[in-house]
mmCIF file of C-alpha atoms and ligand atoms in Angstrom:
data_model
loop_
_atom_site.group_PDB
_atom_site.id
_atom_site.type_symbol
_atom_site.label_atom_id
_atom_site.label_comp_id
_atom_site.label_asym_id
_atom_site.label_seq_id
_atom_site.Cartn_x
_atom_site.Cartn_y
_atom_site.Cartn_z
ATOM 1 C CA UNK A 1290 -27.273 17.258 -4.940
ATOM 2 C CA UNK A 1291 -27.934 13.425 -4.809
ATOM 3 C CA UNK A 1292 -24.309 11.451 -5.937
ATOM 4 C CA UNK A 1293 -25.171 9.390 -9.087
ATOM 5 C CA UNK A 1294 -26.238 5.904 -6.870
ATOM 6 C CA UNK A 1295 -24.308 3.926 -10.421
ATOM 7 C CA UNK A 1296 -21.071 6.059 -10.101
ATOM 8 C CA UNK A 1297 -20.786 5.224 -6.792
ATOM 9 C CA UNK A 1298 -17.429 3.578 -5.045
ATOM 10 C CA UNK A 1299 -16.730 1.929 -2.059
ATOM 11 C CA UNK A 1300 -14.253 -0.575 -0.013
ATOM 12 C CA UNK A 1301 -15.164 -3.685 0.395
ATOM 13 C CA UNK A 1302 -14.080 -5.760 2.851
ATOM 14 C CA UNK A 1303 -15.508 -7.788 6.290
ATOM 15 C CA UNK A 1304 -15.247 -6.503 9.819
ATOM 16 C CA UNK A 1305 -13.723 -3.223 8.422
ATOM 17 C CA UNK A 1306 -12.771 -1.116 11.817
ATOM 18 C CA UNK A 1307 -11.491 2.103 10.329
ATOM 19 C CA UNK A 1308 -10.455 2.959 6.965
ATOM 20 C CA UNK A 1309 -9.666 6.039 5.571
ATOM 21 C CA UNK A 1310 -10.415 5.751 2.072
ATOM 22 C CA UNK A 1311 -13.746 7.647 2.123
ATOM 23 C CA UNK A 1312 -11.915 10.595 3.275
ATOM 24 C CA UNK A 1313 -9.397 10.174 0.589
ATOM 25 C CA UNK A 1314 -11.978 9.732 -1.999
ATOM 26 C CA UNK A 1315 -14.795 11.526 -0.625
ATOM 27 C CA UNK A 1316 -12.042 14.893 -0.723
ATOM 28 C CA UNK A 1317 -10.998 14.394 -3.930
ATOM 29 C CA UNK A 1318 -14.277 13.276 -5.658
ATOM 30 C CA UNK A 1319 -15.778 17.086 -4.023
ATOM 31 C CA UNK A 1320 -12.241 18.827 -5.103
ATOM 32 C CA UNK A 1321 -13.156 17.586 -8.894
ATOM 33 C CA UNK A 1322 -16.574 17.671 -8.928
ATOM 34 C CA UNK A 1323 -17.218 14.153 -9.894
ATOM 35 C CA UNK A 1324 -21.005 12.885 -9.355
ATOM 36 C CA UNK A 1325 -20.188 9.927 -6.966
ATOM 37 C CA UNK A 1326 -19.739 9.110 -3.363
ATOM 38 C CA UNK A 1327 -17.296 6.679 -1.776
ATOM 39 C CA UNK A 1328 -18.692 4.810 1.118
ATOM 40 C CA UNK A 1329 -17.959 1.442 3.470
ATOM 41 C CA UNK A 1330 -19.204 -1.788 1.950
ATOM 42 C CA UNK A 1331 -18.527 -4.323 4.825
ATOM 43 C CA UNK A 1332 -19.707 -7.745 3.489
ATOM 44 C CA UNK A 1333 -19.709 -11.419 4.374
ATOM 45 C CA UNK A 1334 -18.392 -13.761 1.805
ATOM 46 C CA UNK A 1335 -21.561 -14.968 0.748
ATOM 47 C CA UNK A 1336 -22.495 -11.809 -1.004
ATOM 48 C CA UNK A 1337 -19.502 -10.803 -2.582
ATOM 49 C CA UNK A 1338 -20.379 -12.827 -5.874
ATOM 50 C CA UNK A 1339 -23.277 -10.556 -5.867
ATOM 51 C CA UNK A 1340 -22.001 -7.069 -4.769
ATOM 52 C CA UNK A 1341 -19.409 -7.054 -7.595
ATOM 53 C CA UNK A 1342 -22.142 -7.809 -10.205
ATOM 54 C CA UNK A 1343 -23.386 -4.295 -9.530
ATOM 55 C CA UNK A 1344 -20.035 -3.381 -10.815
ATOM 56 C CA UNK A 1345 -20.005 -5.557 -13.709
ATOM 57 C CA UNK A 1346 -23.771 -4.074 -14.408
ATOM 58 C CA UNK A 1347 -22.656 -0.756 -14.849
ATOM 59 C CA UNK A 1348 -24.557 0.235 -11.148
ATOM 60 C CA UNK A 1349 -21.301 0.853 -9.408
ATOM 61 C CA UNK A 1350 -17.811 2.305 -10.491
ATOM 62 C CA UNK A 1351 -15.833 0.260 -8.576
ATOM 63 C CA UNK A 1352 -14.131 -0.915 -5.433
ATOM 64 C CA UNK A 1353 -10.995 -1.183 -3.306
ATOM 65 C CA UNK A 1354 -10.686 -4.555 -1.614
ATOM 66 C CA UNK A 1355 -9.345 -4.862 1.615
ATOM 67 C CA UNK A 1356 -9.006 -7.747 4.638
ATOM 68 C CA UNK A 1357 -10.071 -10.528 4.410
ATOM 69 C CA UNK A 1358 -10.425 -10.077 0.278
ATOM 70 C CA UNK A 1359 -8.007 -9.063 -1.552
ATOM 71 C CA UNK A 1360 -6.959 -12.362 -2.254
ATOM 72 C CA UNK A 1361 -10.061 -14.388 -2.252
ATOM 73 C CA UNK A 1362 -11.888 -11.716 -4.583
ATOM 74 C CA UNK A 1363 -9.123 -12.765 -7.538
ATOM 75 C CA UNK A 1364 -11.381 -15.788 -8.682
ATOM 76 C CA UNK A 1365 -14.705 -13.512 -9.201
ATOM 77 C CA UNK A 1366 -12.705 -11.229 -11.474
ATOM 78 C CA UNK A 1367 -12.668 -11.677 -15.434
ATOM 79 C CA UNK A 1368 -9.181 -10.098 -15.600
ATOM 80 C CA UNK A 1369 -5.756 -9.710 -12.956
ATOM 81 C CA UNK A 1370 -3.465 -7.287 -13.922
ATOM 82 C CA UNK A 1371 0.336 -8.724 -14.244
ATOM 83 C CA UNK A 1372 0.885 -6.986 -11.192
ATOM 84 C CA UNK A 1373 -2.053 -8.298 -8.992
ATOM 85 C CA UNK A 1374 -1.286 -11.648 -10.638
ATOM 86 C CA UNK A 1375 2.545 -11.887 -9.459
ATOM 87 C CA UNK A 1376 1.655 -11.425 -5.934
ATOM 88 C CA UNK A 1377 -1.368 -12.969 -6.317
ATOM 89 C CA UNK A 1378 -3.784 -9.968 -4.264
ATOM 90 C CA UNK A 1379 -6.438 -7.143 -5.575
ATOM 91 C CA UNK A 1380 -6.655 -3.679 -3.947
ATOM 92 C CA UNK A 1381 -8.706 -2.101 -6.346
ATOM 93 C CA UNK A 1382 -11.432 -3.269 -9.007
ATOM 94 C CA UNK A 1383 -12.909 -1.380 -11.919
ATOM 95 C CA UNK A 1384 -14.879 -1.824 -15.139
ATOM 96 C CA UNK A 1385 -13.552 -1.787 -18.448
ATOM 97 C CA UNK A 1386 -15.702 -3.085 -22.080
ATOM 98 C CA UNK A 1387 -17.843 -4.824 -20.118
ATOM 99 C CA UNK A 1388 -15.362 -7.094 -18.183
ATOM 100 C CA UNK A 1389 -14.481 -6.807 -13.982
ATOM 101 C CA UNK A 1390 -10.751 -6.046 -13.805
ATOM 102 C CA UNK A 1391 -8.642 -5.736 -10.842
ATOM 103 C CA UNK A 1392 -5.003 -4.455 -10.021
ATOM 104 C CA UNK A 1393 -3.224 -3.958 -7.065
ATOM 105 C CA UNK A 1394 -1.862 -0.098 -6.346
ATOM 106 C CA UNK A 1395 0.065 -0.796 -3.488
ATOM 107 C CA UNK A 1396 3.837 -0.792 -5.130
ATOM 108 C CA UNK A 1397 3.187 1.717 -7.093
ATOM 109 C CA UNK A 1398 1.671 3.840 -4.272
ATOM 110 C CA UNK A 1399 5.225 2.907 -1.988
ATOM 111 C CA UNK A 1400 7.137 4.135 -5.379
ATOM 112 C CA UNK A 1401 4.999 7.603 -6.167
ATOM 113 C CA UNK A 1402 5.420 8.470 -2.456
ATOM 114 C CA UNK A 1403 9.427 8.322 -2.780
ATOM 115 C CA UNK A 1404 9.699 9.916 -5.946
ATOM 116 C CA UNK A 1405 7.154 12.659 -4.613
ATOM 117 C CA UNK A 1406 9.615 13.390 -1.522
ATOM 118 C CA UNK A 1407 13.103 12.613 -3.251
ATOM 119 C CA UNK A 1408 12.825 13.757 -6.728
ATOM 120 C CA UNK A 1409 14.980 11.927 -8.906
ATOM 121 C CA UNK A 1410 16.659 9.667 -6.453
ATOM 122 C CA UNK A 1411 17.501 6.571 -8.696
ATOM 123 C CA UNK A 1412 15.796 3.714 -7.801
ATOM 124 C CA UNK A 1413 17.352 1.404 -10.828
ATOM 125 C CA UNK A 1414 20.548 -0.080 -9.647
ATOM 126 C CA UNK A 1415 19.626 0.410 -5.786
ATOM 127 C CA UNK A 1416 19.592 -1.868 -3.167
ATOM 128 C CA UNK A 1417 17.006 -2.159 -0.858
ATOM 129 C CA UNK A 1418 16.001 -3.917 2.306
ATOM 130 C CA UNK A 1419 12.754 -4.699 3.107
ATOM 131 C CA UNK A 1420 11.635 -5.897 6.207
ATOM 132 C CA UNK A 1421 8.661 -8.021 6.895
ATOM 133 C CA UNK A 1422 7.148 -10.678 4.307
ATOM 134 C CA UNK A 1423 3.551 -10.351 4.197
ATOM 135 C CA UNK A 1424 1.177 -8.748 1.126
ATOM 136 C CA UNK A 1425 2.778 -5.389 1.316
ATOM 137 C CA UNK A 1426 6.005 -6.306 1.050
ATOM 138 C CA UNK A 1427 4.929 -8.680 -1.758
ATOM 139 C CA UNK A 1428 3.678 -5.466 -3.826
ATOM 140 C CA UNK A 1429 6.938 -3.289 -3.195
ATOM 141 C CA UNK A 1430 9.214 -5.957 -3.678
ATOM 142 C CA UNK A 1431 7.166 -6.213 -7.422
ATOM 143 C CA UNK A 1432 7.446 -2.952 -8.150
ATOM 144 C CA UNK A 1433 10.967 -2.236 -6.779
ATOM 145 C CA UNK A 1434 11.923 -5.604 -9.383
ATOM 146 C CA UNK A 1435 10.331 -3.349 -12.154
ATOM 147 C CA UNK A 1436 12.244 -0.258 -11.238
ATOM 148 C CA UNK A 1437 15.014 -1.862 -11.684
ATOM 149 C CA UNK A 1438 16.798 -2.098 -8.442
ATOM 150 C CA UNK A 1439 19.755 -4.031 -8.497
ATOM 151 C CA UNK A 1440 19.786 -6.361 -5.155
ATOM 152 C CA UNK A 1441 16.643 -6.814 -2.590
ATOM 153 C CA UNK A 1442 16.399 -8.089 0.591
ATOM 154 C CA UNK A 1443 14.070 -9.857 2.203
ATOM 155 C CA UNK A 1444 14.086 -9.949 6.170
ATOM 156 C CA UNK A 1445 11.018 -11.690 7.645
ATOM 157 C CA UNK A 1446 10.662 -13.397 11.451
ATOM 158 C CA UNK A 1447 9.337 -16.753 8.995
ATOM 159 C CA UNK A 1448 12.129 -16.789 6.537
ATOM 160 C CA UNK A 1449 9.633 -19.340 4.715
ATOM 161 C CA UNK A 1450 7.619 -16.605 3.496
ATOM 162 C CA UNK A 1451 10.818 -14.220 2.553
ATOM 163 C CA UNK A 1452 12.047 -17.372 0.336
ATOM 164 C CA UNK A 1453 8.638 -17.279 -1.486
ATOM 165 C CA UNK A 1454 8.585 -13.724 -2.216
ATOM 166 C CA UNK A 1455 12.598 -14.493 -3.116
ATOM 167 C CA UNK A 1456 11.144 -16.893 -5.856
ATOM 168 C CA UNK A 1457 9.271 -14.873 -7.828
ATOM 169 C CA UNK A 1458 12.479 -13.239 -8.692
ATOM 170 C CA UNK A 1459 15.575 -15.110 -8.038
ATOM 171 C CA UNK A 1460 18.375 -13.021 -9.428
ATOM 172 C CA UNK A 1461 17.444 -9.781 -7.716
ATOM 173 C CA UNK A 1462 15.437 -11.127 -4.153
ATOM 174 C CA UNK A 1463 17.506 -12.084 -1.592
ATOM 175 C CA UNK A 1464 15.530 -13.758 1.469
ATOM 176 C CA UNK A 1465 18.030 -12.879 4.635
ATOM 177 C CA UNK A 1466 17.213 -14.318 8.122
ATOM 178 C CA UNK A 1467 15.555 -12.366 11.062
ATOM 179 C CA UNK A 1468 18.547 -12.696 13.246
ATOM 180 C CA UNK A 1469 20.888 -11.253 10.458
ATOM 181 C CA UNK A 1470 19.709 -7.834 9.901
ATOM 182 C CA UNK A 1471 22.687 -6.655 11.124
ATOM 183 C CA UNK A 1472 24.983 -7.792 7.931
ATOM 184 C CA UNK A 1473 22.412 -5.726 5.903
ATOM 185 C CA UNK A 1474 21.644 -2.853 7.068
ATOM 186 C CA UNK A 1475 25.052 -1.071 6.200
ATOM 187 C CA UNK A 1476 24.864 -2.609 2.565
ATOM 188 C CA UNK A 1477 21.633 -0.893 1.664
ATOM 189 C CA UNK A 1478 20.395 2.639 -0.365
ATOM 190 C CA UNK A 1479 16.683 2.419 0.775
ATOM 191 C CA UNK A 1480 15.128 0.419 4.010
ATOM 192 C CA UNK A 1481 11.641 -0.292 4.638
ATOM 193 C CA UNK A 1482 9.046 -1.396 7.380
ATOM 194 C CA UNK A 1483 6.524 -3.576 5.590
ATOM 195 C CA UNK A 1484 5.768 -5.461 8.822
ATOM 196 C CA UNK A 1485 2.934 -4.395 11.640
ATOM 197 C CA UNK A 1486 5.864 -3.883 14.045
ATOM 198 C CA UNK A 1487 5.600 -0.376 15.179
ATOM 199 C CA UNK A 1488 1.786 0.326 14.945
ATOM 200 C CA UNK A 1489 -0.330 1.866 17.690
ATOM 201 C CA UNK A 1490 -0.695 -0.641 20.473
ATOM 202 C CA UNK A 1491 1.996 -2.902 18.810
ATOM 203 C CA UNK A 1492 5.632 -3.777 20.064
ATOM 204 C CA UNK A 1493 8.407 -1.509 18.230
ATOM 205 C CA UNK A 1494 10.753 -2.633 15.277
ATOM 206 C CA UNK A 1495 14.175 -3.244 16.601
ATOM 207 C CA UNK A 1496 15.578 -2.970 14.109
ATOM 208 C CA UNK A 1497 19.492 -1.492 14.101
ATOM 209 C CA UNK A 1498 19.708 1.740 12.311
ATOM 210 C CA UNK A 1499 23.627 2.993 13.107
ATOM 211 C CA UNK A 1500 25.264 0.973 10.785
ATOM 212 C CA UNK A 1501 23.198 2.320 7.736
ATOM 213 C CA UNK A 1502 24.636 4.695 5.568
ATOM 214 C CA UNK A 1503 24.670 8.101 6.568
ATOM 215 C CA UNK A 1504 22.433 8.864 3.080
ATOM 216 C CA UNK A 1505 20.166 5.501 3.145
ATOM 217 C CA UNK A 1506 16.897 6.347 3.077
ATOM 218 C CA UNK A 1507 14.998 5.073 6.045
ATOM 219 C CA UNK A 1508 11.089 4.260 5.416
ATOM 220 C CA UNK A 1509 7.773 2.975 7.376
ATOM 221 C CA UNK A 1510 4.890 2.261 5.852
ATOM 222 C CA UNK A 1511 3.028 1.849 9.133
ATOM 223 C CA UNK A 1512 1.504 5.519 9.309
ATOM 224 C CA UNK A 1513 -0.386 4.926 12.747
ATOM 225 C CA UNK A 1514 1.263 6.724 14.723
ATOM 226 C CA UNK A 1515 2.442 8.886 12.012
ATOM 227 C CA UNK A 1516 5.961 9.329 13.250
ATOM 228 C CA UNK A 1517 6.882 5.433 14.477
ATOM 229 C CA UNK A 1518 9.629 4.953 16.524
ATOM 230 C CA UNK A 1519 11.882 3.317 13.687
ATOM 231 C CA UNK A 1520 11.609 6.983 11.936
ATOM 232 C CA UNK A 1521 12.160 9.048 14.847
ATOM 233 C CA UNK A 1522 15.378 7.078 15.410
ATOM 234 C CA UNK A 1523 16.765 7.570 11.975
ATOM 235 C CA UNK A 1524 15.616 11.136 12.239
ATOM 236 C CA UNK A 1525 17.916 11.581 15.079
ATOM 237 C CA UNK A 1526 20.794 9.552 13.071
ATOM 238 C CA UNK A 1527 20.123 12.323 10.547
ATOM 239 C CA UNK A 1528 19.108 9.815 8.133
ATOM 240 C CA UNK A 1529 16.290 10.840 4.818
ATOM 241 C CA UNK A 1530 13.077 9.826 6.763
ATOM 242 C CA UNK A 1531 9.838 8.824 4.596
ATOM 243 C CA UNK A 1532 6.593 8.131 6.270
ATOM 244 C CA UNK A 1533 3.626 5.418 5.904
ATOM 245 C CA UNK A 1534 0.878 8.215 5.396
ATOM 246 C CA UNK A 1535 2.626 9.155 1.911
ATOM 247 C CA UNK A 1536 2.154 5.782 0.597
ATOM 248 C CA UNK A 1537 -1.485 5.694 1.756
ATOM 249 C CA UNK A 1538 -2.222 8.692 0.058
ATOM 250 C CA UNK A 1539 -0.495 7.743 -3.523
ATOM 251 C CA UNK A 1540 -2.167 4.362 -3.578
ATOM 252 C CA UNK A 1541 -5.504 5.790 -3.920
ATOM 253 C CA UNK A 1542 -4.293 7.945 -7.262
ATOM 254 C CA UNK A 1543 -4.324 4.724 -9.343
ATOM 255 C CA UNK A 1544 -7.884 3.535 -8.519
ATOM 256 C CA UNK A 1545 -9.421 7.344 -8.648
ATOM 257 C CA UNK A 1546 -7.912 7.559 -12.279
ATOM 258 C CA UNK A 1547 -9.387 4.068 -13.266
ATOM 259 C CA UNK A 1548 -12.621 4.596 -12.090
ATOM 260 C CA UNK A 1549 -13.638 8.779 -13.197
ATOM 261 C CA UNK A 1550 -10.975 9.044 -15.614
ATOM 262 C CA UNK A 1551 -9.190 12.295 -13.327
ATOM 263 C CA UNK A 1552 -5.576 11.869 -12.126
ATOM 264 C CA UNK A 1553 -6.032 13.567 -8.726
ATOM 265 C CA UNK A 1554 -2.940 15.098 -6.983
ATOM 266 C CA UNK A 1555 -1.818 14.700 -3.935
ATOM 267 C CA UNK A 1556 -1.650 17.651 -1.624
ATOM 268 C CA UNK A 1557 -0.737 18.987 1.409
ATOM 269 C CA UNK A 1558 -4.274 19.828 2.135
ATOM 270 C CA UNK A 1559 -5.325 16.219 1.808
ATOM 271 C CA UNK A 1560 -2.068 14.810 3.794
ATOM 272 C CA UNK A 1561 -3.583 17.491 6.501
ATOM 273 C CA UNK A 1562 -7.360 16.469 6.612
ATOM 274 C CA UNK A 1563 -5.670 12.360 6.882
ATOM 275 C CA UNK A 1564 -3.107 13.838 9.948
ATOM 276 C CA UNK A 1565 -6.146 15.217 11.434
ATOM 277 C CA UNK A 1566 -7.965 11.924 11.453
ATOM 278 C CA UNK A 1567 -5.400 9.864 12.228
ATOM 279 C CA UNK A 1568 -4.724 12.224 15.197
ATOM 280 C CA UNK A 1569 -8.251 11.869 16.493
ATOM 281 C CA UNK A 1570 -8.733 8.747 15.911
ATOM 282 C CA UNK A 1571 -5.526 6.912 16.591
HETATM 283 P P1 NAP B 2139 0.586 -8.986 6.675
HETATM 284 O O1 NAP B 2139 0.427 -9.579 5.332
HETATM 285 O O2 NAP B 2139 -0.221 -9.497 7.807
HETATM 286 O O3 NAP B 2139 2.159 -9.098 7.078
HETATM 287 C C1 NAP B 2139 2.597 -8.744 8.379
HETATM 288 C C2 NAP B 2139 4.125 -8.819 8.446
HETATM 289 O O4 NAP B 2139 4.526 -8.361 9.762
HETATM 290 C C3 NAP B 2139 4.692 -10.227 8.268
HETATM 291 O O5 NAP B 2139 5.929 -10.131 7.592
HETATM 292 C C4 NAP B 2139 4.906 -10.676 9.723
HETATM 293 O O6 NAP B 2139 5.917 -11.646 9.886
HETATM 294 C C5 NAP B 2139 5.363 -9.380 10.352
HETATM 295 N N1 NAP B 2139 5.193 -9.397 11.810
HETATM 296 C C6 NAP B 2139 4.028 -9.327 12.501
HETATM 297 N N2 NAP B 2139 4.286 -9.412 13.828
HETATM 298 C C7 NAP B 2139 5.641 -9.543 13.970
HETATM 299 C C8 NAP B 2139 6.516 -9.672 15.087
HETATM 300 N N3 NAP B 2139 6.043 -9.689 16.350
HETATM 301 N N4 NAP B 2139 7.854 -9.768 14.856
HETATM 302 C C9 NAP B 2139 8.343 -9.757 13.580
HETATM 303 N N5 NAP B 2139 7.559 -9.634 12.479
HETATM 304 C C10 NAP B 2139 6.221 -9.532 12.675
HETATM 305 O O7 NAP B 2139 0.300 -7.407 6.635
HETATM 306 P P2 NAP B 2139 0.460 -6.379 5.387
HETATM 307 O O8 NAP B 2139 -0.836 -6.270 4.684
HETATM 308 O O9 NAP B 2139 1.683 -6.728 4.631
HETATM 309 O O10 NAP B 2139 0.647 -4.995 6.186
HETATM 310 C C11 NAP B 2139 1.777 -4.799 7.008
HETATM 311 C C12 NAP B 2139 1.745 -3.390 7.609
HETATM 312 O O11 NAP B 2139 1.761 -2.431 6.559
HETATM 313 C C13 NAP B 2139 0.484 -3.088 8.437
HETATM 314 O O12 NAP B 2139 0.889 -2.291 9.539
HETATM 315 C C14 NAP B 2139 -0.368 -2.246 7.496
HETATM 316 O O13 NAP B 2139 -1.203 -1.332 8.179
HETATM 317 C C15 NAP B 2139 0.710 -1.496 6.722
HETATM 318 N N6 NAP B 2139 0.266 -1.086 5.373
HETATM 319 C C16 NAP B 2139 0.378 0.231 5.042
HETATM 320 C C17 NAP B 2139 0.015 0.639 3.780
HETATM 321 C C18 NAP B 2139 0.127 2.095 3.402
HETATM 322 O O14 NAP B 2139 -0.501 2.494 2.416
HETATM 323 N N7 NAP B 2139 0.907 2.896 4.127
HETATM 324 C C19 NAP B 2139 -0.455 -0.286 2.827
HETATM 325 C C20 NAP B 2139 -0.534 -1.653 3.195
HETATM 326 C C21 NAP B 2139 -0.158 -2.038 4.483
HETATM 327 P P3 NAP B 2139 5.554 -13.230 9.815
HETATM 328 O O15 NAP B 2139 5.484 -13.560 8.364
HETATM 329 O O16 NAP B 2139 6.701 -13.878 10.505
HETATM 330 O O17 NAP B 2139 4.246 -13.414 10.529
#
């Protein structure tokens, strides 16, 4: 059977190497037996203005937005989401009475993912540190505020960007310098990798993990290689270990739901088929 070409979905983006979103999608949209297909919609900027028209027109579902978009794509959308708007990126864009919306899912995919593994573990009156200052942490940091946490750190190598991030929510972000990690780590409930340190082909995070708490949990959101080395050495501290593949995986609920309407679940089967990949294809 032929997909229905104006329920169709895709993620758009430029010079997209890899992505695994079609698998996500593509599993889920055959486990529900939705009429649509996800594919790769890898665009220069010139034609963006007219791609998301087809959305708008009713001859597309909707998108996810990634590099170099997701913050550029804000000014062809008729409504941002308080969440997109406070860190001021898109992942994911859908249609709603007429009008182009978009949100970002990226917080809320971080947050699913821990509640998922460490059922609940209270996340209001925590304190967290977050490592790296770029558009992920921007999302988590948002929806860690929302959640309530009580204290948040900030740790980036350009403490310029962790004092942005630090503004949008003065009581609760605290930007801390590169160089003193150290004074944090042993302070914190919850500590997470936002930066690229630790990927395939990339240097590691060294980032000092013995003076943690023996309960602090100790996350990456890097998922190539699945196990980085930052979680392998709190695994052998016998720290709570949560992985970047999770995250992936929960992010994609949100836009599924918006677009067909179906909260799809996330299961081993599907963390299996993305472990596959990722094996294979690094
Ligand atoms: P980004 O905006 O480019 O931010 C990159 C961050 O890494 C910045 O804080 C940067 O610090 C830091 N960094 C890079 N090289 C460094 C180095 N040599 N030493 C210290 N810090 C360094 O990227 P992003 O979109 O936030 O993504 C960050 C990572 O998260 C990527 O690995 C991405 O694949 C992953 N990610 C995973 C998920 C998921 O669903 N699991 C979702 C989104 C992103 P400076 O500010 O000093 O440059």
């Amino acid at each position: 059977m032929n997909a229905n070409p104006n329920n169709s979905v895709c993620i758009l983006g430029h010079n997209i190497t890899y992505s695994r979103s079609p698998l996500i999608h593509n599993h889920w949209i055959a486990e529900y037996g939705v009429d649509s297909k996800y594919g790769i919609c890898d665009l220069p900027a010139e034609k963006l203005s007219d791609f998301l028209s087809t959305i708008r027109n009713g001859k597309s579902a909707g998108c996810n937005v990634t590099t170099p978009y997701k913050e550029t794509v804000i000014e062809h959308l008729d409504v941002v989401d308080d969440v997109a708007s406070a860190i001021g990126s898109v992942n994911t864009i859908y249609r709603r009475d007429g009008l182009l919306r978009g949100t970002s899912t990226d917080g809320a995919g971080y947050i699913g993912h821990l509640e998922a593994m460490h059922p609940g573990w209270q996340l209001k009156g925590s304190k967290v540190l977050i490592l790296g200052a770029g558009g992920a942490a921007r999302s988590i940091a948002a929806a860690l505020v929302q959640r309530g946490c009580s204290a948040i750190y900030i740790a980036n190598r350009t403490l310029e960007k962790a004092r942005d991030i630090a503004g949008l929510h003065p009581n609760t972000i605290i930007p801390v310098a590169w160089d003193d990690l150290q004074s944090t780590t042993g302070a914190v409930d919850l500590l997470v990798n936002t930066t690229s340190l630790g990927m395939v082909g990339r240097q590691p995070l060294l980032c000092p993990l013995e003076t943690t708490r023996s309960d602090c949990i100790v996350s990456d959101i890097v998922y190539a290689p699945l196990e980085t080395e930052l979680l392998a050495r709190a695994r052998g501290l016998g720290r709570p270990v949560l992985d970047g593949l999770g995250m992936l995986l929960h992010q994609a609920v949100p836009g599924f739901q918006l677009w067909f309407g179906i909260q799809p679940a996330v299961t081993q089967e599907l963390r299996t088929l993305v472990e596959q990949d990722l094996l294979s294809h690094g």
